[in-house]
Each structure stands twice: as C-alpha cells, then as structure tokens.
Coordinates of C-alpha atoms and ligand atoms in Angstrom, one line a residue:
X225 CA 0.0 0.0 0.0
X226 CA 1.4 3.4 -1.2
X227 CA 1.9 6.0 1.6
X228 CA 1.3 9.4 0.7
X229 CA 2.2 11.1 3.9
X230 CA 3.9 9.9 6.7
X231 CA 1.8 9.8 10.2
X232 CA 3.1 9.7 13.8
X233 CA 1.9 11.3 17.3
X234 CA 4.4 12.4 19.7
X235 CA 3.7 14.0 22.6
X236 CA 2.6 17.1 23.2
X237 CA 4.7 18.2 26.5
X238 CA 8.0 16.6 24.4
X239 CA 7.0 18.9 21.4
X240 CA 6.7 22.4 23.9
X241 CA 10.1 21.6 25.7
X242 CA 11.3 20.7 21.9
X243 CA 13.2 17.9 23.2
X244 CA 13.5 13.8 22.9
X245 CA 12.6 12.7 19.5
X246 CA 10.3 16.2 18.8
X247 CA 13.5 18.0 18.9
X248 CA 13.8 18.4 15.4
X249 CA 12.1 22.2 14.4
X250 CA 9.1 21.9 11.6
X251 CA 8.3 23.3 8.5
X252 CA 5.0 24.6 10.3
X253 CA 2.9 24.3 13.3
X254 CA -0.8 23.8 13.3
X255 CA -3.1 25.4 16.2
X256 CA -6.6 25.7 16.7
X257 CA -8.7 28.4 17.9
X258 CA -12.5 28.8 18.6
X259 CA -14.6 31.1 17.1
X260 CA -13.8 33.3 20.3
X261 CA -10.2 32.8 19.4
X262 CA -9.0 30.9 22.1
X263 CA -6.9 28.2 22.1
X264 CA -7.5 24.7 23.0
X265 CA -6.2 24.0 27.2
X266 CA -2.9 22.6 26.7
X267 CA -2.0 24.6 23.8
X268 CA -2.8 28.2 26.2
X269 CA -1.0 26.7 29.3
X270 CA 2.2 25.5 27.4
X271 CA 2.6 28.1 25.1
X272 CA 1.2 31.1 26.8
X273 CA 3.4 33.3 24.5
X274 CA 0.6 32.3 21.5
X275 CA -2.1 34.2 22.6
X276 CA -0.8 37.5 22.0
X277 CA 0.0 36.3 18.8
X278 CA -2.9 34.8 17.9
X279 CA -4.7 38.0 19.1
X280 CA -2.6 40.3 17.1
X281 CA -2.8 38.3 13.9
X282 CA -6.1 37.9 14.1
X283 CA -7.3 41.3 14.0
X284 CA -4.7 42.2 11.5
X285 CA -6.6 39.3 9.2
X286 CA -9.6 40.2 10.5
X287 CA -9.6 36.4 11.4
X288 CA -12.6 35.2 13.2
X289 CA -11.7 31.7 13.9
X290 CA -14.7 30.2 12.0
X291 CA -14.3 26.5 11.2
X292 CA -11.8 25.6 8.5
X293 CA -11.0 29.2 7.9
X294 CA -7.0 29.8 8.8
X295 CA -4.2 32.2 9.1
X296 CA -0.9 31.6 8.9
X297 CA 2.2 34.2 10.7
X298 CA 5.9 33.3 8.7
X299 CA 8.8 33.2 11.5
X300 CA 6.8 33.5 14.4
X301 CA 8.3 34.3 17.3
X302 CA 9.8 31.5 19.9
X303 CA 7.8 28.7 17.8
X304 CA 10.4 26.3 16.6
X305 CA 8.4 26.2 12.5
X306 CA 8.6 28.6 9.7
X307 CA 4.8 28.8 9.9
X308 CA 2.2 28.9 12.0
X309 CA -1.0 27.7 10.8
X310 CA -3.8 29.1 12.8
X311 CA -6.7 26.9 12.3
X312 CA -10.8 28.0 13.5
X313 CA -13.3 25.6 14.9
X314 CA -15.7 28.0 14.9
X315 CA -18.1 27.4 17.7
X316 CA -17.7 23.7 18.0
X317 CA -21.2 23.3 17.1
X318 CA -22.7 21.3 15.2
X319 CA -20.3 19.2 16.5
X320 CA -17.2 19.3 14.6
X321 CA -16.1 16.5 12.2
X322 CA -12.5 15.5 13.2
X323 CA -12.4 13.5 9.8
X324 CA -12.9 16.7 7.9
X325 CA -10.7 19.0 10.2
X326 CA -7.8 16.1 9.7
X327 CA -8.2 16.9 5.5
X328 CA -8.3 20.3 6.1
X329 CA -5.1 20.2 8.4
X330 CA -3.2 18.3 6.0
X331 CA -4.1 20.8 2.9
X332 CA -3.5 23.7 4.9
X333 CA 0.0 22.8 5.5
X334 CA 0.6 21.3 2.1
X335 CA 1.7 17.9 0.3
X336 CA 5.2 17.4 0.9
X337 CA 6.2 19.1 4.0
X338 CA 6.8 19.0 7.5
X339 CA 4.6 19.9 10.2
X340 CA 3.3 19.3 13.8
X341 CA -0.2 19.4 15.1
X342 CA -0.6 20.9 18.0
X343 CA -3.8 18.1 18.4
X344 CA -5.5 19.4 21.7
X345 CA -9.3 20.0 20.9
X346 CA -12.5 18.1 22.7
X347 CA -12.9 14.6 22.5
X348 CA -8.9 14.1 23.7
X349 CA -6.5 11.5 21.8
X350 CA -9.8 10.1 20.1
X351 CA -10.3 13.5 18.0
X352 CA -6.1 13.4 17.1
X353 CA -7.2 9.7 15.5
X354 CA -9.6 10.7 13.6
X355 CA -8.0 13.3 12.7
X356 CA -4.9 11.3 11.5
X357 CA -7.8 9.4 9.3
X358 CA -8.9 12.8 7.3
X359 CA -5.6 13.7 6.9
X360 CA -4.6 10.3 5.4
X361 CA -7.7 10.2 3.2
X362 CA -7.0 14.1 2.0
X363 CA -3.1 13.1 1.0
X364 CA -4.3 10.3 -1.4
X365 CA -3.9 10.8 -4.9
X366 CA -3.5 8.4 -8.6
X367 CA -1.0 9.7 -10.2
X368 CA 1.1 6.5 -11.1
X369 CA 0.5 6.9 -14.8
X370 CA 2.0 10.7 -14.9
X371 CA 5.5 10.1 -15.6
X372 CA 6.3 13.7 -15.9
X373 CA 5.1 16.5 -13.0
X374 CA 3.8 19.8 -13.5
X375 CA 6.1 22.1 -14.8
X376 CA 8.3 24.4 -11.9
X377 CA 7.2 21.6 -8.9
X378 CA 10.2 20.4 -6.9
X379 CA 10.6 17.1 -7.0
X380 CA 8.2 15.2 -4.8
X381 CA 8.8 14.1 -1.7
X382 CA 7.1 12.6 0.9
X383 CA 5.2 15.0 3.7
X384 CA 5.6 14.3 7.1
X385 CA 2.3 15.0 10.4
X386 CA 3.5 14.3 13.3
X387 CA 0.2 15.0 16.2
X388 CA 1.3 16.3 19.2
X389 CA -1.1 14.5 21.7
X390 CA -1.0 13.7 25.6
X391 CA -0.9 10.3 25.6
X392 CA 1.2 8.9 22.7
X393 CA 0.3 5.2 23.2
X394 CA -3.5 5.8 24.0
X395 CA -3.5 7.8 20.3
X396 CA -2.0 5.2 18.9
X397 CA -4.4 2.4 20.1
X398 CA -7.2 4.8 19.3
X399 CA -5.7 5.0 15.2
X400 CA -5.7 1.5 14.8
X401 CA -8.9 0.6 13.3
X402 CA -8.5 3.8 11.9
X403 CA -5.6 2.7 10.0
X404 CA -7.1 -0.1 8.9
X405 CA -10.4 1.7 7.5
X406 CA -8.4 4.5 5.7
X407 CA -5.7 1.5 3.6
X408 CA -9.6 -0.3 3.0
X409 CA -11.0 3.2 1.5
X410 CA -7.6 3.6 -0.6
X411 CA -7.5 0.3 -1.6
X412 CA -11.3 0.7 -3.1
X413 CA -10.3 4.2 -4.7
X414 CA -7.4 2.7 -6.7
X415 CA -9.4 -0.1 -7.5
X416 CA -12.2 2.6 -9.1
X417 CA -9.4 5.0 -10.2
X418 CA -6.8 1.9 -12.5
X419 CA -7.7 2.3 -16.4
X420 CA -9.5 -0.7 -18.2
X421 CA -7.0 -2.0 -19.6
X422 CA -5.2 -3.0 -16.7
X423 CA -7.9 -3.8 -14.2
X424 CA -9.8 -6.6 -16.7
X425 CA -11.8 -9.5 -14.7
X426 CA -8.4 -11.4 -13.7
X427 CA -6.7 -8.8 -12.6
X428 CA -9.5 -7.6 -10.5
X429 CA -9.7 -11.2 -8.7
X430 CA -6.0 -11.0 -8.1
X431 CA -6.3 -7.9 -5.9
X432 CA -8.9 -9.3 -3.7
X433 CA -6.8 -12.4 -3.8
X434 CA -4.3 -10.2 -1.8
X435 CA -6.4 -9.8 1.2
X436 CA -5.3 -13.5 1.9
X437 CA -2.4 -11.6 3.5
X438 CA -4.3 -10.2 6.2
X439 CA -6.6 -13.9 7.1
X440 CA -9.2 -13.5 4.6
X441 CA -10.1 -16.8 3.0
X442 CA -10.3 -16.0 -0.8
X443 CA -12.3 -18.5 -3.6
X444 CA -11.7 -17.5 -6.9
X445 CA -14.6 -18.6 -9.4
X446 CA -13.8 -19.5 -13.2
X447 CA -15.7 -19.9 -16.1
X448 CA -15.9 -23.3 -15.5
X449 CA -17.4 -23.2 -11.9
X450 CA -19.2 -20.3 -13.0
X451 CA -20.9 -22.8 -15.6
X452 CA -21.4 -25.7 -13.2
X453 CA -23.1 -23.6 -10.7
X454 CA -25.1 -22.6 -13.6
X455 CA -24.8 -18.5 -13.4
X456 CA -25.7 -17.8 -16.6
X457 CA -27.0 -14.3 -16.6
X458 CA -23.6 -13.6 -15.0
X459 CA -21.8 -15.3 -18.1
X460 CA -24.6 -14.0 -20.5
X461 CA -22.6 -10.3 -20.0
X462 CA -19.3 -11.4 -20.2
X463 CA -19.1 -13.5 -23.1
X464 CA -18.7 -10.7 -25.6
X465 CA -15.2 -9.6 -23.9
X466 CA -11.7 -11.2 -24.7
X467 CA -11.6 -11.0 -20.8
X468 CA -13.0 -13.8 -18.9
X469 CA -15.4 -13.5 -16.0
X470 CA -14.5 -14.5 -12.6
X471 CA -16.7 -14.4 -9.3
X472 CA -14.9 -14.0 -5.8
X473 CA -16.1 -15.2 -2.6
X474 CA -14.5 -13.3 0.2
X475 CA -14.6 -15.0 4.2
X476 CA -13.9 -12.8 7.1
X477 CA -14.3 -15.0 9.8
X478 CA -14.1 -12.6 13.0
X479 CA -16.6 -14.0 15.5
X480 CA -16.4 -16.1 18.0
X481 CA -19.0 -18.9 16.5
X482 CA -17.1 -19.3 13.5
X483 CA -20.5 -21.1 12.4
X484 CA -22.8 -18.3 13.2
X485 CA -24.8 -16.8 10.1
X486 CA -22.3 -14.4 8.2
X487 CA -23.2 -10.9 6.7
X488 CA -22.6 -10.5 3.3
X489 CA -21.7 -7.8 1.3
X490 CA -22.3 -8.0 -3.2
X491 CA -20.7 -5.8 -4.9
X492 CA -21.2 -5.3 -9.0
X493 CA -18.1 -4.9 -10.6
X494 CA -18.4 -4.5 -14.4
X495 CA -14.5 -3.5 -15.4
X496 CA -15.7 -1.5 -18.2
X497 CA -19.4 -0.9 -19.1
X498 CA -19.5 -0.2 -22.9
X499 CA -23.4 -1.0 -23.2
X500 CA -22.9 -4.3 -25.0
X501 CA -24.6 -4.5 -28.5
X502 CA -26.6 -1.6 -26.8
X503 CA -23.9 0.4 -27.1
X504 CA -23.6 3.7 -25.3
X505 CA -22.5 7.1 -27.0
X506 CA -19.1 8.2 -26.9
X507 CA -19.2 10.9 -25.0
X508 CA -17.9 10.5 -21.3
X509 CA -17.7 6.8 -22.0
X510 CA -14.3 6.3 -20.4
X511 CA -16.1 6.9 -17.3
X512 CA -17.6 3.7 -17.1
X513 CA -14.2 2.3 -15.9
X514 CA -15.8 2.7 -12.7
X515 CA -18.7 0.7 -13.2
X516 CA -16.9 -1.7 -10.7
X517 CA -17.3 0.8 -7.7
X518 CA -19.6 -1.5 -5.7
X519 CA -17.2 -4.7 -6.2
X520 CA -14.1 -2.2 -5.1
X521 CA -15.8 -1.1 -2.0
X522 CA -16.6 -4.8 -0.7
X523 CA -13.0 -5.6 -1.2
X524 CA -12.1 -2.1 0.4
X525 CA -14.6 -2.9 3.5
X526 CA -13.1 -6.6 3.2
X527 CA -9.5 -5.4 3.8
X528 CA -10.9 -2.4 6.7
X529 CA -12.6 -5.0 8.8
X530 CA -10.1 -7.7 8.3
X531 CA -7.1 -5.5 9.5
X532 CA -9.2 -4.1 12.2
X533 CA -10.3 -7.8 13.0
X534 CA -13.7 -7.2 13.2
X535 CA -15.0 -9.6 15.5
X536 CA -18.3 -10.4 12.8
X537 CA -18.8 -13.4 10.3
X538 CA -18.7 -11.5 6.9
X539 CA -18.9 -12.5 3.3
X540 CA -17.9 -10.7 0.6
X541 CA -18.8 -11.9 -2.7
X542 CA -18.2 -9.5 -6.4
X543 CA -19.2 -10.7 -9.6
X544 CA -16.4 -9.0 -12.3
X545 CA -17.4 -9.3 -16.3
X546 CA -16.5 -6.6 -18.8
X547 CA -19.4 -6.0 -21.2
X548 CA -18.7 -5.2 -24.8
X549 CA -20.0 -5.3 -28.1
X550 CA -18.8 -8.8 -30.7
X551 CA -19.6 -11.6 -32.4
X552 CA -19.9 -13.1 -29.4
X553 CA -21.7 -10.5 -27.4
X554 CA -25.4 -11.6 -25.8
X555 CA -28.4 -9.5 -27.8
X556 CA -31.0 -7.8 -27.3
X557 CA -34.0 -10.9 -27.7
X558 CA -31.8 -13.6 -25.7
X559 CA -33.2 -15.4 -23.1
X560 CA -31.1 -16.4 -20.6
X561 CA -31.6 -19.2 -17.5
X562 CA -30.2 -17.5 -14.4
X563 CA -29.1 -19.4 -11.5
X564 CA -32.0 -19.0 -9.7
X565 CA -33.9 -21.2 -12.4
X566 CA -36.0 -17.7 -13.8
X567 CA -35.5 -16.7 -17.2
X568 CA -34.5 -13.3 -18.2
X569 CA -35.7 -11.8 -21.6
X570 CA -32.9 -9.3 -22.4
X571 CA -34.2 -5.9 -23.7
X572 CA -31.1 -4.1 -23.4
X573 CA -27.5 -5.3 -23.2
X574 CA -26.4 -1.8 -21.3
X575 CA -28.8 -3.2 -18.1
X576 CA -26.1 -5.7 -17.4
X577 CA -25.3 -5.2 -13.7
X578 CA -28.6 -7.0 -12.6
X579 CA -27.4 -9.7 -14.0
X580 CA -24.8 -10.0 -12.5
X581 CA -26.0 -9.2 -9.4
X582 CA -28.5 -11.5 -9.6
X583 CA -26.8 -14.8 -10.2
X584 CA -24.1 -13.5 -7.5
X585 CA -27.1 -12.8 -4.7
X586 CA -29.1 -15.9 -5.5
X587 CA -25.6 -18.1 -4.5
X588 CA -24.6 -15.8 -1.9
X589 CA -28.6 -16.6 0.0
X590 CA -28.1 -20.1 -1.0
X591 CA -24.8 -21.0 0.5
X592 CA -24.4 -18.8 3.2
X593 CA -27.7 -17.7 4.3
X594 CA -26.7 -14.8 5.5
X595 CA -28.3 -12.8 8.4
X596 CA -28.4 -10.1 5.7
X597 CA -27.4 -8.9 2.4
X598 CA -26.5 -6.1 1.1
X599 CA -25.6 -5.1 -2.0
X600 CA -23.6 -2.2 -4.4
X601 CA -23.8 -1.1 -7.4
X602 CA -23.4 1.8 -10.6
X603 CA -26.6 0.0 -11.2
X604 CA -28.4 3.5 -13.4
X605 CA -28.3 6.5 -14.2
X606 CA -31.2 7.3 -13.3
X607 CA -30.4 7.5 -9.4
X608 CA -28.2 10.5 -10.7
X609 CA -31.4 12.4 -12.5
X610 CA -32.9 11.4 -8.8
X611 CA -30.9 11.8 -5.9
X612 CA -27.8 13.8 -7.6
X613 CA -23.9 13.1 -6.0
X614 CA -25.2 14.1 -2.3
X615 CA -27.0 10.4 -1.5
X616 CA -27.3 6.8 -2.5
X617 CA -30.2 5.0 -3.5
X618 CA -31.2 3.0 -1.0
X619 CA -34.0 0.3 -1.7
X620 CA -34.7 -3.1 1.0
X621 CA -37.3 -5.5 2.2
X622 CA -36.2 -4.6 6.0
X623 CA -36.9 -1.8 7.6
X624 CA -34.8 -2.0 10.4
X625 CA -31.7 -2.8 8.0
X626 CA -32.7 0.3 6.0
X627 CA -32.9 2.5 9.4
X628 CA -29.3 1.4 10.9
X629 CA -27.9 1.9 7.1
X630 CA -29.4 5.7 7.7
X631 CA -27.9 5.7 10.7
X632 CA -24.4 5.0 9.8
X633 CA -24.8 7.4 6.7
X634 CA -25.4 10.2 8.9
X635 CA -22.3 9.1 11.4
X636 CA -20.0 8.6 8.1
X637 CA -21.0 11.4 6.0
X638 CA -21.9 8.7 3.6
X639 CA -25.2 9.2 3.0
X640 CA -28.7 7.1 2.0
X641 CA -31.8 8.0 0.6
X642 CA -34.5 5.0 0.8
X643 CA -36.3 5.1 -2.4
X644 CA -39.7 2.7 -2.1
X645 CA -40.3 -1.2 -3.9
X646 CA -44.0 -2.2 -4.5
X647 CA -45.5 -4.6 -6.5
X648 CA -46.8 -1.8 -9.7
X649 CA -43.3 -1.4 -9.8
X650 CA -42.5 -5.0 -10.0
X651 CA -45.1 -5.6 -12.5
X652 CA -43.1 -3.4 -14.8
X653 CA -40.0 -6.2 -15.2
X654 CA -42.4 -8.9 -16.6
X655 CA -41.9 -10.2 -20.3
X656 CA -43.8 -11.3 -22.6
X657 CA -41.7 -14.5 -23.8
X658 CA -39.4 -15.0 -20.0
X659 CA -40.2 -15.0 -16.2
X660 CA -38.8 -11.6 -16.6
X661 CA -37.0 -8.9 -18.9
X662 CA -33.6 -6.6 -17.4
X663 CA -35.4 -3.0 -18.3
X664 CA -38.7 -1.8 -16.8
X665 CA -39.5 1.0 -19.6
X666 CA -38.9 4.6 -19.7
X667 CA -40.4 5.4 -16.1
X668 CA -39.4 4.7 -12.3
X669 CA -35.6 3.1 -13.7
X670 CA -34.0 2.6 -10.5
X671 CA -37.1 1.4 -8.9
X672 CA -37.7 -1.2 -11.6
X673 CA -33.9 -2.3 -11.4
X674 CA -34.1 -3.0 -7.6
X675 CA -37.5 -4.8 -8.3
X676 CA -35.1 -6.8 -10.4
X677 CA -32.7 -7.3 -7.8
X678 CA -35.4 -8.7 -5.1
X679 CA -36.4 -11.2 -7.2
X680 CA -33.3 -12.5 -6.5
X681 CA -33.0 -12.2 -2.7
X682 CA -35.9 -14.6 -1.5
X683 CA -36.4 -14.1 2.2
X684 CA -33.3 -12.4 3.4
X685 CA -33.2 -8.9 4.9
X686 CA -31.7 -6.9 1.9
X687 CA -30.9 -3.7 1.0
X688 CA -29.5 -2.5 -2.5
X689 CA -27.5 0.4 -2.9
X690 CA -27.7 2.3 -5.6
X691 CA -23.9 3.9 -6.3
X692 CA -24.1 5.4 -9.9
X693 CA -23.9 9.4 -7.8
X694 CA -21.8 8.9 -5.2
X695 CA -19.3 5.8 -6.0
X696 CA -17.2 7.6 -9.0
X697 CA -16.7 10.6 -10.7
X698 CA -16.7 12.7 -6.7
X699 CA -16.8 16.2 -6.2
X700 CA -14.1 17.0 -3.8
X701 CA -14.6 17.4 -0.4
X702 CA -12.0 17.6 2.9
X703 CA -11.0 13.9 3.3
X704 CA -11.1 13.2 -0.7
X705 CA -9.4 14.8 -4.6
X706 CA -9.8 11.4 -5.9
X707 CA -12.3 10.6 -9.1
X708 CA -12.8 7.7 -7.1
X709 CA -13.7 8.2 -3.7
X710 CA -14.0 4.9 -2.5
X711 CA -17.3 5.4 -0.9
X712 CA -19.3 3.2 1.2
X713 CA -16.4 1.4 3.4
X714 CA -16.8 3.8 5.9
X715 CA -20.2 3.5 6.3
X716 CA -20.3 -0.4 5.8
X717 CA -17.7 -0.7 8.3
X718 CA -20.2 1.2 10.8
X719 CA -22.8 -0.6 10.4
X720 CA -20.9 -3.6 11.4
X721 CA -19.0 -2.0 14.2
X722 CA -22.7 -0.8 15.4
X723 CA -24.6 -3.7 14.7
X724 CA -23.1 -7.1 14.2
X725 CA -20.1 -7.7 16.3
X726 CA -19.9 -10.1 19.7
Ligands
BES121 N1 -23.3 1.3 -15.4 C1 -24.5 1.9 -15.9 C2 -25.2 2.9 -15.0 C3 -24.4 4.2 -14.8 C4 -24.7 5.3 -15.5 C5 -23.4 4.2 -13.8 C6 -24.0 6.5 -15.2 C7 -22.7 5.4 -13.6 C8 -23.0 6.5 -14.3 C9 -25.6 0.8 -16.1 O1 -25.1 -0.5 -16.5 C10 -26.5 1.2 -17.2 O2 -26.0 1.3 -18.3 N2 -27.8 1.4 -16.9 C11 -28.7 1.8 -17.9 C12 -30.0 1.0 -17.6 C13 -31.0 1.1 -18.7 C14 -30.5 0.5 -20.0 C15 -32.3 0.4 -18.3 C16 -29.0 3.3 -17.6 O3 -29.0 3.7 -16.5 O4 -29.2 4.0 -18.6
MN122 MN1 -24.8 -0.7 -18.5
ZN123 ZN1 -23.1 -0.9 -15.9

C-alpha cells in the first residue's frame, strides 16, 4: 500500500520543551482556535506566549476563527516552525467532524512538508485519531501513470504530520482501526481509479486475492465453476469480452462462533461498461471504468474489517465481467436461465449489472444464508437524475436494516436516501416471452432495477445500494481529490461496528 504522507503522534509536552525525538524544528505548526479565538487548554497553558500572537494576527486578518477558515504568521516568534497555521473551529457546534478538520489540516499545510499538530481540541486522543484518518484520506492521490510532473514543482517528496497528543500510546491504540479503514477506503479508490485495460476481470480477482495476507479466505470462481453452478445471466454479459469473468467469494471469519450466520456484502463490478450490442454514446464513456465501484468497495470494506479484526462473520462476494460489443456479445432478444432457475428476456445489453447481481445474490442466499445482504452497485443512471452526488439510492425488504444503514450514513457522512419497492413497480419487469426482462421502460428506472434485484434475494433482509452518484466521478470534499472516492467502506464498516459484532 502506497503511503502518501507519513503519520506519527508524539507527545505534546516533548513537542513544547522541543526535546527527545520532537527536537527536530518543523516546517509549520498547526493550532486551533474557537470562534472566540481561544486556544484549546494545553495549547494556552504550554505556550502562553501564542495568545498575543494569535490576538494580534487575528485582527490584522480580521480572522474570526470560523471552522476551517486559517491564518498563517511566517517566522513567528519563539515557535520552533517557519509557519504557524492558525486553524478556526468556529463554535464547535454542530459538532465538529475530526475526519474533515484532519483533511483540512493536511491541505493547509501542504503535500510534501513538514509539520506538527498541535492536536489538543474536545474529544482528547480520540479526536487526534480521527484526525490522523482525514488527513490520510486528504493526501491520497493516482498519479502513477503521470510520468512527468507539473512544470516548476520540486521534485516530490514525501510530507511528514506528526500529532502532538497527551498520551502517545492511548493515540495510537485509538488509530488503529482507523488505520485499517483509511488503507480499506484507498484500496477501493485505486481499485475505481486503475484504467480498463489494466484492471480486466483477472486482474480484479488478483487484488482481492491479496487480502489473503491479512486472514481473509479467498475462492476465486472461473468460467468453469461459474458454468457448473449454472450463473448464466452472469456469463450472458461477459461472453462478448476477450476478458474472462470471474466471481470472488471473500470470508472474514471474526466472530467467536465461527459457524454463526455471516453478513454479506455484493458488490457489481463490471471493469468497463460499454453498453454491449446496446452500445452507449461516446461521449464520457471512459467513465464507465468505474462501473466496478460497488465490487471495489466490498473488497475495500473486506480489507478495513479484516485489519481491524472485526469480531463479525462477513462475506464478501463481487461478480467481475466486462461488457462489450462482438460476435460473441449476448443480444437484445436472448433469453437467458439465471441461477435461480428464472428466465431473463434481455431488452437491453447496457442493463447488465442486474445480471450480475443477480446470479451473485441468489448463491450468496443459498450457500451462506446470510443474516443479511447487502448489495452495491453503478446500477443506473437514473439515481443521478434522482438523488444527484449528495445520497445513494437506498432500496430493502427490511426496515430495520434500511434505518441502521441511515444511521451510519449520517455518522460517516456517507449518505442514504430510501427510495420505495411495491408490486406496480414489480409488475413493470415482466416479459412477454421469459419470467422476466432486465429493463422496466422509460419510467421509475431505478425502482424497476431494484424490483429486479429482489427477485433475487428470497427471504433475506436486503438492502440495494444504488452507487451510480456517489461511487465515482466525486466532487471534492475535505477527506477526498480522488475521481474515485471509495465510498461506502466507511459506512459499511459502521454498520458492522454498530450492529453485528460479539
Ligand atoms: N453502469 C450503468 C449505470 C451508470 C450510469 C453508472 C452513469 C454510472 C454513471 C448501467 O449499467 C447502465 O447502463 N444502466 C442503464 C440501464 C438502462 C439501459 C435500463 C442506464 O442507466 O441507462
Ligand atoms: Mn450498462
Ligand atoms: Zn453498468
């Protein structure tokens, strides 16, 4: 795992009396003030010489210590750093994200440098971890295909945040999970983020196979086994692509019953989504590299609660195909037998990712049954007309499932918006010559292609996650500047931490 900015605490009393391994001066020092500009306790006690500084600045800057705003003094006075970042909190309510203030710390001082964080604000050694988290997120970037940088940077090196915090080895305990969470969201990202080309069906199973490393059992499915288990709405999409398919069935066994029900997370991960015979327009096609955001962020959430050893029963299971137009390609007019033993009239080869989905959640309820299921994917674009960037689509049979999955949107700042099934919607999917057909007309197109999905889930507690807004393609926020944000492992992993450990 690439680092993009190394991390440490050390403590803050060491850091004041610049001595012991915090002897070395920094490039710049971070502080926090309120919106009444006063510093955080240990800060004002230690350094009593900032105040006047901060004061003085202030009013110079006409600084007003509102969250996220910041001033910066060059050469201050008896502070061992070229610069002092001066960073508001405003007045702490709402209550401040520490994620978010970690992101802004580390753009503040910059990529590449050296700085300490003076990390004394509410919530103790907990808020520095958190903290640590944003500023980890905010420092990723893809840039491994650039081979020549902007002209007039320096040459890159790596930045260095060291958080100054009270107790060194409570902070560190507190990071973690955190750790663990933030390589799980980066993992996902890179996933979303690696060109077509390179990230085909294979190579995508390879990855995952990599979380073997950290205990995860790993069974890679091939066309073979894909064919004896009978998936062949799966293999329908796949068969026009040079690349073949491959299914993945990830194990995180964390609990103490190692034979208690699992939960199990589906993810669609179509490498490259050109519409099939249906073909889609040219225009921002190359986006549909990340039509395998809902597959990343299992394997993302797979690696966050396997290094955090989540003490849950979890399965992971993706479905990888690349769809593309050939001799071989499926048609519109096919009929395909799915696993499940319904038939699928195809209307539209570009409505592949319920296929997929389908064959992958009819084995996953069938071999595991799981206490739940839930499942991601770029399933339409239609949740964009909908629900914009800002939420998923969030569609289930369970309404306690959908409620904690709101909960842990709100705590994660990954958001949900339940969207309603019924049967006039279900109606929609039926065909004239099959059990079923994978479009459901002009109307309602996310509806219909959950409708889809449930006929696929049987009794299990399920919720679907539409991820065509928010899994690629991300406006920039504090904690991410990457196309692919990686979403959803954050808010997975809560769930489970809430919900379903011993
Ligand atoms: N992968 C697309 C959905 C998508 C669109 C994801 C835009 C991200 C951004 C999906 O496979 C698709 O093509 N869906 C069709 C369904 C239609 C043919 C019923 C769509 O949304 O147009
Ligand atoms: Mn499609
Ligand atoms: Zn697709």
């Amino acid at each position: 795992m690439s680092e993009f900015v190394k991390l440490n605490f050390l403590s803050m009393s060491d850091v004041v009396a610049n001595k012991g391994k915090a002897k070395k001066s920094h490039e710049a020092m971070v502080i926090f003030v309120d919106a009444k500009l006063a510093l955080a306790e240990q800060t004002a006690a230690q350094m009593p010489h900032l105040a006047e500084l901060v004061t003085s600045a202030s009013a110079a800057a006409k600084f007003k210590g509102k969250l996220h705003s910041s001033i910066e003094v060059l050469n201050p006075a008896g502070i061992s750093a070229e610069r002092l970042i001066i960073i508001g909190t405003g007045d702490g309510k709402p209550e401040i994200n520490r994620l978010n203030l970690g992101g802004v710390v580390f753009a503040k001082v910059g990529a590449g440098r050296n700085a300490v964080v003076m990390c004394d604000l509410a919530g103790g050694d907990a808020a520095a971890a958190e903290m640590m988290l944003g500023a980890q997120l905010r420092a990723y970037k893809f840039d491994q295909y650039k081979t020549k940088k902007p002209d007039g940077d320096e040459p890159e090196k790596l930045g260095h945040l060291s958080f100054a915090v009270t107790d060194v080895d409570a902070a560190k305990e507190l990071y973690a999970p955190h750790k663990g969470i933030g390589e799980g969201v980066i993992l996902a990202r890179n996933l979303v983020n690696e060109p077509p080309n390179v990230l085909f069906p294979i190579e995508f199973a390879k990855r995952a196979e990599a979380l073997e490393k950290l205990g995860v059992e790993v069974e890679v499915l091939d066309i073979k086994a894909l064919e004896k288990l009978g998936m062949r709405a799966l293999l329908a999409v796949g068969q026009g692509s040079r690349h073949d398919s491959r299914v993945v069935i990830m194990r995180w066994n964390g609990a103490k019953d190692k034979k208690a029900a699992p939960v199990a997370f589906i993810g669609k991960g179509v490498t490259f989504d050109t519409g099939g015979i249906s073909i889609k327009p040219a225009s921002g096609m190359e986006d549909m590299k990340g039509d395998m955001a809902g597959a990343a962020c299992v394997v993302g959430l797979m690696h966050a609660l396997a290094s955090r050893k989540a003490k849950a029963n979890v399965v992971g299971a993706i479905g990888i195909v690349e769809n593309m137009p050939d001799g071989n390609a499926y048609r519109p007019g096919d009929i395909v037998k799915s696993m499940s033993g319904q038939t699928i009239e195809i209307i539209n080869t570009d409505a592949e990712g319920r296929l997929v989905l389908a064959d992958v959640l009819w084995h996953v309820q069938s071999k595991f049954k799981p206490t739940f299921m839930i499942d991601l994917a770029t399933l339409t674009g239609a949740i964009l007309v909908a629900l914009g960037q800002e939420y998923a689509g969030l569609f289930s049979n369970n309404d306690e499932l959908s409620e904690r999955l709101a909960a842990a949107g709100k705590k994660t700042s990954e958001a949900v918006w339940r969207l309603p099934l019924g049967k006039a919607y279900d109606k929609m999917v039926d065909s004239k010559f099959a059990d079923m057909k994978n479009t459901g007309g002009r109307f309602a197109g996310s509806i219909t292609a959950a409708q889809f999905l449930q006929r696929y889930v049987n009794d299990v507690p399920w919720a679907h996650l539409d991820i065509a807004g928010t899994g690629m393609a991300a406006s920039n926020t504090d904690i991410n500047h990457s196309w692919g944000p990686g979403w959803g492992v954050r808010l997975l992993n809560q769930l489970v931490a809430d919900h379903y450990e011993d």
